[in-house]
Coordinates of C-alpha atoms in Angstrom, one line a residue:
Chain A
X1 CA 1.8 38.5 18.6
X2 CA 2.6 38.4 15.1
X3 CA 4.3 41.6 14.1
X4 CA 2.4 43.2 11.2
X5 CA 4.3 46.6 8.9
X6 CA 2.9 49.1 7.1
X7 CA 3.6 52.8 5.6
X8 CA 3.5 55.6 7.4
X9 CA 1.4 57.6 5.2
X10 CA -0.1 57.6 1.6
X11 CA -2.0 60.6 -0.2
X12 CA -4.6 59.4 -2.6
X13 CA -7.1 61.3 -5.0
X14 CA -11.2 61.6 -4.2
X15 CA -12.6 59.1 -6.0
X16 CA -9.9 56.6 -7.0
X17 CA -8.6 53.1 -5.7
X18 CA -6.1 53.3 -2.6
X19 CA -4.5 50.1 -2.1
X20 CA -3.9 49.5 1.7
X21 CA -0.6 47.0 1.8
X22 CA -0.2 45.2 5.2
X23 CA 3.4 42.7 5.8
X24 CA 3.2 40.4 8.0
X25 CA 5.1 37.6 7.1
X26 CA 5.4 36.4 10.7
X27 CA 1.7 35.2 10.7
X28 CA 0.9 31.4 11.7
X29 CA -2.0 29.1 10.4
X30 CA -4.6 30.6 12.9
X31 CA -4.4 34.5 12.3
X32 CA -6.7 36.6 10.6
X33 CA -6.0 39.1 9.3
X34 CA -8.0 42.1 10.7
X35 CA -8.7 46.0 9.6
X36 CA -9.7 48.4 10.9
X37 CA -9.4 52.4 11.2
X38 CA -9.5 55.2 13.7
X39 CA -11.5 58.6 11.8
X40 CA -10.3 62.0 13.5
X41 CA -11.8 62.6 17.0
X42 CA -13.4 59.1 16.5
X43 CA -12.0 55.0 17.9
X44 CA -11.1 52.9 15.6
X45 CA -13.5 51.1 13.9
X46 CA -13.8 47.5 11.8
X47 CA -13.1 47.0 8.4
X48 CA -12.9 43.8 7.0
X49 CA -11.5 40.3 7.7
X50 CA -10.2 37.5 6.8
X51 CA -8.3 34.1 6.6
X52 CA -7.0 33.2 3.1
X53 CA -9.1 34.2 0.6
X54 CA -10.1 37.2 -0.3
X55 CA -13.5 39.0 0.9
X56 CA -15.7 42.5 0.4
X57 CA -17.7 43.9 2.2
X58 CA -20.2 47.3 1.8
X59 CA -16.9 49.7 2.6
X60 CA -13.7 47.3 1.1
X61 CA -12.2 44.5 -0.2
X62 CA -8.8 42.7 1.4
X63 CA -6.6 41.0 -1.0
X64 CA -4.6 39.1 0.5
X65 CA -1.2 36.9 -0.8
X66 CA -1.2 33.2 -1.5
X67 CA 1.2 32.7 1.3
X68 CA -0.2 34.7 3.7
X69 CA 3.1 37.4 4.6
X70 CA 1.3 39.3 3.0
X71 CA -2.3 41.6 2.5
X72 CA -3.9 44.3 0.7
X73 CA -6.9 46.4 1.6
X74 CA -9.0 48.5 -1.2
X75 CA -11.0 51.1 -1.1
X76 CA -12.8 51.5 -5.0
X77 CA -13.5 54.5 -4.8
X78 CA -12.0 57.1 -2.1
X79 CA -14.2 59.4 -0.6
X80 CA -12.4 62.7 2.0
X81 CA -14.8 60.8 4.5
X82 CA -12.2 58.0 3.8
X83 CA -9.2 60.0 5.3
X84 CA -8.0 58.4 8.1
X85 CA -5.8 56.4 9.9
X86 CA -5.8 52.0 8.5
X87 CA -4.8 49.1 10.7
X88 CA -3.2 45.9 10.1
X89 CA -4.4 43.9 13.1
X90 CA -3.3 39.9 13.0
X91 CA -5.6 37.9 15.8
X92 CA -5.5 34.3 17.0
X93 CA -8.4 32.6 15.5
X94 CA -7.8 29.9 18.3
X95 CA -8.0 32.1 21.1
X96 CA -5.9 32.1 24.5
X97 CA -6.0 34.0 27.0
X98 CA -5.7 36.9 24.5
X99 CA -8.6 36.7 23.1
X100 CA -9.6 40.0 23.4
X101 CA -7.0 41.5 23.1
X102 CA -6.5 43.8 19.0
X103 CA -2.6 44.9 19.4
X104 CA -3.2 48.3 17.3
X105 CA 1.1 49.4 15.2
X106 CA 1.1 52.9 14.7
X107 CA -1.2 52.1 11.4
X108 CA -0.6 54.5 8.0
X109 CA -2.3 57.8 7.9
X110 CA -4.3 58.1 4.3
X111 CA -5.1 61.3 2.9
X112 CA -7.5 61.7 0.5
X113 CA -7.7 65.3 -1.3
X114 CA -10.3 66.3 -3.1
Chain B
X1 CA -29.0 50.0 17.8
X2 CA -27.5 52.5 20.1
X3 CA -24.3 52.0 19.7
X4 CA -21.0 51.9 22.2
X5 CA -20.8 54.6 24.4
X6 CA -18.7 56.4 27.3
X7 CA -18.7 58.4 29.3
X8 CA -17.8 61.0 30.5
X9 CA -15.9 62.2 26.9
X10 CA -14.1 64.3 29.1
X11 CA -12.1 64.7 32.1
X12 CA -9.4 66.2 33.8
X13 CA -8.0 65.6 37.0
X14 CA -4.5 66.2 39.1
X15 CA -1.8 64.6 39.0
X16 CA -2.6 61.8 42.8
X17 CA -6.2 61.9 42.6
X18 CA -8.3 58.9 41.0
X19 CA -10.2 58.1 38.5
X20 CA -13.7 55.8 37.2
X21 CA -14.4 55.9 33.6
X22 CA -17.8 54.1 32.0
X23 CA -18.4 52.0 29.5
X24 CA -22.1 50.7 28.4
X25 CA -21.4 47.9 25.4
X26 CA -24.0 47.4 22.5
X27 CA -26.9 45.8 23.2
X28 CA -26.4 41.6 23.4
X29 CA -22.7 42.3 24.3
X30 CA -20.8 40.6 26.4
X31 CA -17.4 41.4 26.5
X32 CA -15.6 44.6 27.2
X33 CA -12.7 46.3 26.2
X34 CA -10.1 49.0 27.5
X35 CA -8.0 50.9 26.1
X36 CA -5.6 53.8 26.6
X37 CA -4.1 56.1 23.1
X38 CA -2.0 58.6 23.0
X39 CA -2.0 60.7 21.2
X40 CA 0.0 60.8 17.9
X41 CA 0.5 56.1 18.7
X42 CA -2.4 53.3 18.4
X43 CA -4.3 52.7 21.8
X44 CA -2.9 49.5 23.5
X45 CA -4.6 47.3 25.2
X46 CA -5.2 47.4 28.9
X47 CA -7.9 44.7 30.1
X48 CA -10.6 42.9 28.6
X49 CA -13.5 41.4 30.3
X50 CA -15.9 38.8 30.1
X51 CA -19.7 37.2 31.8
X52 CA -18.0 39.7 34.7
X53 CA -14.5 38.5 34.8
X54 CA -11.0 39.7 34.0
X55 CA -9.7 37.6 30.6
X56 CA -6.5 40.1 30.1
X57 CA -5.0 42.0 31.5
X58 CA -2.1 43.5 29.5
X59 CA 1.0 46.0 30.6
X60 CA -0.2 48.7 32.9
X61 CA 0.4 48.6 36.4
X62 CA -1.7 47.7 39.0
X63 CA -2.7 51.4 39.8
X64 CA -5.3 50.3 36.5
X65 CA -8.3 48.5 37.3
X66 CA -11.9 47.7 36.3
X67 CA -14.9 45.6 36.7
X68 CA -18.3 44.6 35.0
X69 CA -20.6 44.5 36.3
X70 CA -24.7 42.0 35.2
X71 CA -26.1 44.1 32.8
X72 CA -22.2 44.0 31.1
X73 CA -21.5 47.8 31.7
X74 CA -17.8 47.9 32.7
X75 CA -15.9 50.6 34.4
X76 CA -11.9 51.5 34.3
X77 CA -10.6 52.9 38.2
X78 CA -6.7 54.5 37.8
X79 CA -5.7 55.2 40.9
X80 CA -3.0 57.7 41.5
X81 CA -2.9 59.6 38.4
X82 CA 0.0 60.9 37.2
X83 CA 1.0 63.2 34.0
X84 CA 1.7 60.2 31.2
X85 CA -1.3 58.9 31.9
X86 CA -3.1 62.0 30.0
X87 CA -5.1 60.3 27.0
X88 CA -7.7 58.8 24.6
X89 CA -9.4 55.9 27.0
X90 CA -11.4 53.7 24.9
X91 CA -14.3 51.0 24.9
X92 CA -14.9 48.3 23.2
X93 CA -17.2 45.9 22.7
X94 CA -17.9 42.6 21.2
X95 CA -20.3 39.6 21.4
X96 CA -17.0 37.8 24.2
X97 CA -17.1 34.0 23.7
X98 CA -14.3 32.2 24.2
X99 CA -11.6 32.0 20.8
X100 CA -14.4 33.9 19.1
X101 CA -12.3 36.4 17.2
X102 CA -15.3 38.4 16.4
X103 CA -15.0 42.6 15.3
X104 CA -14.9 44.2 17.9
X105 CA -17.1 47.7 18.3
X106 CA -15.5 50.9 20.1
X107 CA -17.0 54.4 21.4
X108 CA -15.7 57.6 20.3
X109 CA -13.2 57.6 24.4
X110 CA -13.3 59.5 26.7
X111 CA -10.1 62.2 26.6
X112 CA -8.2 61.7 30.2
X113 CA -6.3 65.2 31.4
X114 CA -3.6 65.4 33.9
X115 CA -2.8 68.5 35.3

């Protein structure tokens, strides 16, 4: 599985934008970039995914570099509820025997200050 | 709509015992995956089942097994429990199907403690 690199932790103030970076220099052409987050005492929650173009949904935006070697998850206005561990994960759209597998790294611990 | 449900939420066992964890996927989802999350680490993939067949297996010993039922619910079984099996066990469901990348939807897990 292609690997991702994320900062161990980041901090933000409430109602300010947050940019969470992810490096994936060995990404292949069929790898989708997925983001999940895990709030305390809960299972991971899907946030967003994309392939080449920037993506927006009600939770966040995903900005993908032109060479696809990095991406940034953008929370436009952080709230206290956004304090969580954020995971950047590559998933091969070509499938294969491990198509159902998510490979989680250490993720980024986001702290939001009131 | 109900999300992924797991039972029990907490469980305490002793070394050498056997445990069965249960998962009900979101209605309409045919794929179920199991993950183990040790404190302070990200979840680690154990199994994936789709249409009652094993479709993927992580690097876990044979003490770990699972199955999926005709209604797409699933059980994870762990035999001969070790202290190191203490973890949060997560179940995730998705629509499934080969060569798909649909998001997985997780339950809140079963917290297993081994004494």
